[in-house]
Amino acid sequence: MQRWRGQVDDSGEFNRAVLVSVAQFVPGVGLGRRPGADKDTKTLHRTLSKLGFKVDIHSDLSGDEIYQLFLEESRRPVKDCFLAVLSSHGDEGCVFGADGKPVQLCRLFSYFDNENMENKAKVFLVQVCRGGGLDDGVEVDSAGDSRDFSQHLSIPVDTAVMYATPPGYGAFMHPLGSVFLQTFCTLLKEDGNRNLELTRLMTRLSHRVAYSFQAKGGNFAGKKEMPCLVTRLTREVFPFAEPGKDSGAAGLSATSLLDTQHVSTRTPSIS
C-alpha cells in the first residue's frame, strides 16, 4: 500500500497548509465576533510550521475571496499533502465569509478534483457550526436519519474532511480557542501522535474531544462535542510523520494514550 509522508523533498516543494479564519464580520450581517479564532490560528501556525508545512494565513475574507483563494490553492504545486483549515460561523454544508455570504463546502472540495492534486493527500479541518443542536453526550438510534449526505459526493478521492461536529450540531468556541483545533494541535505535540496514520490520528482526536470536554455555564452546561470524519482516502497517509518514522506508532491503540479520567470544562460560545 502506498504511503504519504510529510516534510519537503529535494525539488524544494513543501507540504502546504492554508488557514482561513473569520473572527470579525461586517457590521449588519448579524454574525457575532468569534473570540478565540485568532488564538487557534496562532497555535496552528506554530504547530504545523514545526512539522515542516509551509503555512499561509488568511483572516476575515469575504465569501467570494474564500472561493477565489481555494481555486488558486488547488492549482498550486504541493509535495504530498495539502491541509486546509476553515474556521468561521456556519451551517450544514457551508461556512460564512466576513460579509455573511455562505460559502458552499461542496464547491470548495470540488476545486481539488483536478490533475494538479491527483495522487496528493487533501485534508480539511472544518471548525464551524453545522446546525443549532447541542450534544447531550447520549447514544441515539440513527437508523431513521434522513439527512442529505449528497454534499459528500463532491469530496475528491484521496481526501479526508474532519468536521468539529456532526450535521445539525453546533461547535464550541472559547476565548482560548476552539476545543477541536486546540486539541488537534495538542495531540501533534505529544509523543508518538505525529507518526500516526491520519485516520488513527483523527480517531484519537475524536476520542479526546468527546471524552475530555464538557461545557459549563447557562444553556451550555454539560453539553459535549463529537468531531466527525468523512474520508475518501484510498491509501495510508502520514502527513505529520518524522522522516523515516511513518509507522513509528504502530502497536498503539487509538485510545491508549488518552486520559479518560480528566474532564475539562469551559464556558463556551457557539462558533
Coordinates of C-alpha atoms in Angstrom, one line a residue:
M1 CA 0.0 0.0 0.0
Q2 CA 1.4 3.4 -1.0
R3 CA 2.0 5.9 1.8
W4 CA 2.5 9.6 2.0
R5 CA 4.8 11.3 4.4
G6 CA 5.3 14.9 5.3
Q7 CA 8.3 17.3 5.1
V8 CA 10.0 18.7 2.0
D9 CA 11.6 16.9 -1.0
D10 CA 14.8 17.6 -3.0
S11 CA 12.9 19.7 -5.5
G12 CA 12.0 22.2 -2.8
E13 CA 8.3 21.5 -2.8
F14 CA 6.6 21.7 0.5
N15 CA 3.5 20.2 2.0
R16 CA 1.3 23.2 2.4
A17 CA -1.3 24.4 4.9
V18 CA -3.8 27.2 4.4
L19 CA -5.6 28.6 7.4
V20 CA -8.8 30.6 6.7
S21 CA -10.2 32.2 9.9
V22 CA -13.1 34.6 10.1
A23 CA -13.2 36.3 13.5
Q24 CA -14.8 39.6 12.7
F25 CA -17.8 40.1 10.5
V26 CA -19.0 43.1 8.6
P27 CA -21.4 45.2 10.7
G28 CA -25.0 44.5 9.9
V29 CA -24.8 40.9 8.8
G30 CA -26.0 39.6 12.1
L31 CA -23.0 37.3 12.9
G32 CA -21.1 37.9 16.1
R33 CA -17.4 38.2 16.7
R34 CA -15.6 34.9 17.3
P35 CA -13.1 35.4 20.3
G36 CA -10.6 32.6 20.2
A37 CA -10.3 32.3 16.4
D38 CA -7.1 34.2 16.4
K39 CA -5.7 32.0 19.2
D40 CA -6.5 28.9 17.0
T41 CA -4.7 30.4 14.1
K42 CA -1.5 31.2 16.0
T43 CA -1.4 27.8 17.6
L44 CA -2.0 26.0 14.2
H45 CA 0.7 28.1 12.5
R46 CA 3.3 27.4 15.2
T47 CA 2.4 23.6 15.3
L48 CA 2.2 23.0 11.6
S49 CA 5.4 25.0 10.8
K50 CA 7.4 22.9 13.2
L51 CA 6.1 19.8 11.4
G52 CA 7.5 21.0 8.0
F53 CA 4.4 22.6 6.5
K54 CA 4.5 25.9 4.6
V55 CA 1.7 27.8 6.3
D56 CA -0.3 30.7 4.9
I57 CA -2.9 32.6 7.0
H58 CA -5.9 34.4 5.6
S59 CA -8.1 36.3 8.0
D60 CA -11.6 37.8 7.6
L61 CA -12.1 37.0 3.9
S62 CA -15.4 37.7 2.2
G63 CA -17.3 34.7 0.7
D64 CA -16.0 35.5 -2.9
E65 CA -12.5 35.8 -1.6
I66 CA -12.6 32.4 0.0
Y67 CA -13.8 30.9 -3.2
Q68 CA -11.0 32.6 -5.2
L69 CA -8.4 31.6 -2.6
F70 CA -9.2 27.9 -2.8
L71 CA -9.5 27.9 -6.5
E72 CA -5.9 29.3 -6.7
E73 CA -4.7 26.9 -4.0
S74 CA -6.0 23.9 -5.9
R75 CA -3.7 24.8 -8.8
R76 CA -0.5 25.4 -6.8
P77 CA 2.2 22.8 -6.5
V78 CA 2.4 20.7 -3.3
K79 CA 4.7 17.9 -2.3
D80 CA 2.5 15.2 -0.9
C81 CA -0.2 16.8 1.3
F82 CA -2.4 19.9 1.2
L83 CA -4.1 20.8 4.5
A84 CA -6.8 23.4 4.8
V85 CA -8.4 24.8 8.0
L86 CA -11.7 26.6 7.7
S87 CA -12.9 28.4 10.9
S88 CA -16.0 30.6 10.9
H89 CA -19.7 30.7 11.7
G90 CA -21.6 28.3 9.5
D91 CA -24.4 25.9 8.9
E92 CA -24.7 22.5 7.4
G93 CA -22.8 22.4 4.1
C94 CA -21.4 26.0 4.3
V95 CA -19.2 28.5 6.1
F96 CA -19.8 32.2 6.2
G97 CA -17.4 34.8 4.8
A98 CA -16.8 38.0 6.7
D99 CA -19.5 39.6 4.6
G100 CA -22.1 37.0 5.7
K101 CA -22.1 35.3 2.3
P102 CA -22.4 31.5 2.6
V103 CA -19.5 29.5 1.0
Q104 CA -20.6 26.1 -0.1
L105 CA -18.1 23.5 1.1
C106 CA -19.0 21.1 -1.8
R107 CA -17.8 23.8 -4.2
L108 CA -14.5 24.3 -2.4
F109 CA -13.9 20.5 -2.3
S110 CA -14.6 20.1 -6.0
Y111 CA -11.8 22.5 -6.9
F112 CA -9.3 19.9 -5.8
D113 CA -10.6 17.2 -8.1
N114 CA -8.1 18.1 -10.8
E115 CA -4.9 16.8 -12.3
N116 CA -2.6 19.0 -10.2
M117 CA -4.0 17.4 -7.0
E118 CA -4.2 13.9 -8.3
N119 CA -2.4 11.4 -6.0
K120 CA -1.9 14.1 -3.4
A121 CA -3.5 13.8 0.1
K122 CA -6.0 16.5 0.8
V123 CA -7.1 17.2 4.4
F124 CA -9.7 19.7 5.5
L125 CA -10.4 20.6 9.1
V126 CA -13.7 22.5 9.5
Q127 CA -14.4 24.4 12.6
V128 CA -18.0 25.7 12.1
C129 CA -21.4 25.0 13.4
R130 CA -23.5 22.6 11.3
G131 CA -26.8 23.5 12.9
G132 CA -28.2 24.7 16.2
G133 CA -28.3 21.5 18.1
L134 CA -26.5 20.9 21.3
D135 CA -24.9 17.5 22.1
D136 CA -26.0 16.0 25.4
G137 CA -23.5 13.2 25.0
V138 CA -26.1 10.4 24.8
E139 CA -26.3 7.5 22.4
V140 CA -29.1 7.7 19.8
D141 CA -30.5 5.4 17.2
S142 CA -29.6 6.9 13.8
A143 CA -31.4 4.3 11.7
G144 CA -34.0 6.8 10.8
D145 CA -31.6 9.6 9.9
S146 CA -32.8 11.2 6.7
R147 CA -30.2 14.0 6.4
D148 CA -28.9 14.7 2.9
F149 CA -25.4 13.5 2.5
S150 CA -25.1 14.3 -1.2
Q151 CA -22.6 17.1 -0.5
H152 CA -20.0 14.4 0.4
L153 CA -20.1 13.2 -3.2
S154 CA -18.1 16.4 -4.1
I155 CA -15.2 15.2 -1.9
P156 CA -12.4 14.2 -4.3
V157 CA -10.6 10.8 -4.0
D158 CA -7.7 10.8 -1.5
T159 CA -9.4 13.5 0.6
A160 CA -10.3 13.5 4.3
V161 CA -12.6 16.1 5.9
M162 CA -12.7 16.3 9.7
Y163 CA -15.6 18.4 11.0
A164 CA -15.7 19.7 14.5
T165 CA -19.2 18.4 14.9
P166 CA -21.8 16.1 13.2
P167 CA -24.6 17.5 11.0
G168 CA -27.2 19.5 12.8
Y169 CA -25.0 20.4 15.8
G170 CA -23.1 23.5 17.0
A171 CA -19.3 23.7 17.5
F172 CA -17.9 25.3 20.6
M173 CA -15.6 28.3 20.7
H174 CA -13.8 29.8 23.7
P175 CA -11.6 32.9 24.0
L176 CA -8.6 30.5 24.5
G177 CA -9.5 28.7 21.2
S178 CA -11.8 26.0 19.9
V179 CA -11.7 22.6 21.7
F180 CA -11.5 20.9 18.3
L181 CA -8.5 22.8 16.8
Q182 CA -6.6 23.2 20.1
T183 CA -6.9 19.5 20.8
F184 CA -5.7 18.7 17.3
C185 CA -2.5 20.8 18.0
T186 CA -2.1 19.3 21.4
L187 CA -2.2 15.8 20.1
L188 CA 0.5 16.6 17.5
K189 CA 2.8 17.9 20.2
E190 CA 2.5 14.7 22.2
D191 CA 5.0 11.8 21.8
G192 CA 4.1 9.4 19.0
N193 CA 1.0 11.1 17.7
R194 CA 2.6 12.8 14.8
N195 CA 3.7 9.5 13.4
L196 CA 0.2 8.0 13.4
E197 CA -1.6 7.2 10.1
L198 CA -4.1 10.0 9.5
T199 CA -7.3 8.1 10.2
R200 CA -5.8 6.8 13.5
L201 CA -4.9 10.3 14.5
M202 CA -8.4 11.6 13.7
T203 CA -9.9 8.7 15.8
R204 CA -7.7 9.8 18.7
L205 CA -8.8 13.4 18.2
S206 CA -12.5 12.4 18.2
H207 CA -12.0 10.4 21.4
R208 CA -10.1 13.2 23.2
V209 CA -12.7 15.8 22.3
A210 CA -15.7 13.6 23.1
Y211 CA -14.4 12.3 26.4
S212 CA -12.3 15.1 27.8
F213 CA -14.5 18.2 27.0
Q214 CA -17.7 19.3 28.7
A215 CA -19.2 22.8 28.5
K216 CA -20.3 24.7 31.6
G217 CA -22.5 27.7 32.2
G218 CA -26.0 28.6 31.3
N219 CA -27.7 26.7 28.5
F220 CA -24.4 25.0 27.5
A221 CA -23.8 23.3 30.9
G222 CA -23.0 19.6 30.4
K223 CA -23.0 19.8 26.6
K224 CA -20.5 17.8 24.6
E225 CA -18.8 17.9 21.2
M226 CA -18.0 15.0 18.9
P227 CA -15.9 15.5 15.7
C228 CA -17.0 13.8 12.6
L229 CA -14.6 12.3 9.9
V230 CA -15.6 11.8 6.2
T231 CA -12.9 10.2 4.2
R232 CA -12.3 9.0 0.6
L233 CA -8.7 8.1 1.2
T234 CA -7.5 5.1 -0.8
R235 CA -4.2 4.6 1.0
E236 CA -2.5 5.2 4.2
V237 CA -1.4 8.8 4.8
F238 CA 1.3 10.0 7.3
P239 CA 1.3 13.8 6.7
F240 CA 2.9 14.8 10.0
A241 CA 5.4 11.9 10.4
E242 CA 9.1 12.5 11.0
P243 CA 11.2 11.3 8.1
G244 CA 11.7 7.5 8.3
K245 CA 9.1 7.1 11.0
D246 CA 5.8 6.8 9.1
S247 CA 4.7 3.9 11.2
G248 CA 6.5 4.8 14.4
A249 CA 3.4 4.5 16.5
A250 CA 2.5 1.0 15.3
G251 CA 1.0 -1.2 18.0
L252 CA -0.7 1.7 19.9
S253 CA -4.4 1.6 20.0
A254 CA -6.3 4.7 19.1
T255 CA -7.2 5.4 22.7
S256 CA -4.2 4.0 24.6
L257 CA -2.6 7.4 25.3
L258 CA -5.8 9.2 26.3
D259 CA -6.6 10.2 29.9
T260 CA -10.3 9.5 30.2
Q261 CA -10.4 10.5 33.9
H262 CA -9.7 14.1 33.2
V263 CA -12.7 16.2 32.0
S264 CA -12.0 19.8 31.2
T265 CA -14.8 22.3 31.5
R266 CA -15.1 25.7 29.8
T267 CA -17.7 28.4 29.5
P268 CA -18.1 28.3 25.7
S269 CA -19.8 30.1 22.9
I270 CA -21.1 28.6 19.7
S271 CA -18.7 29.4 16.8

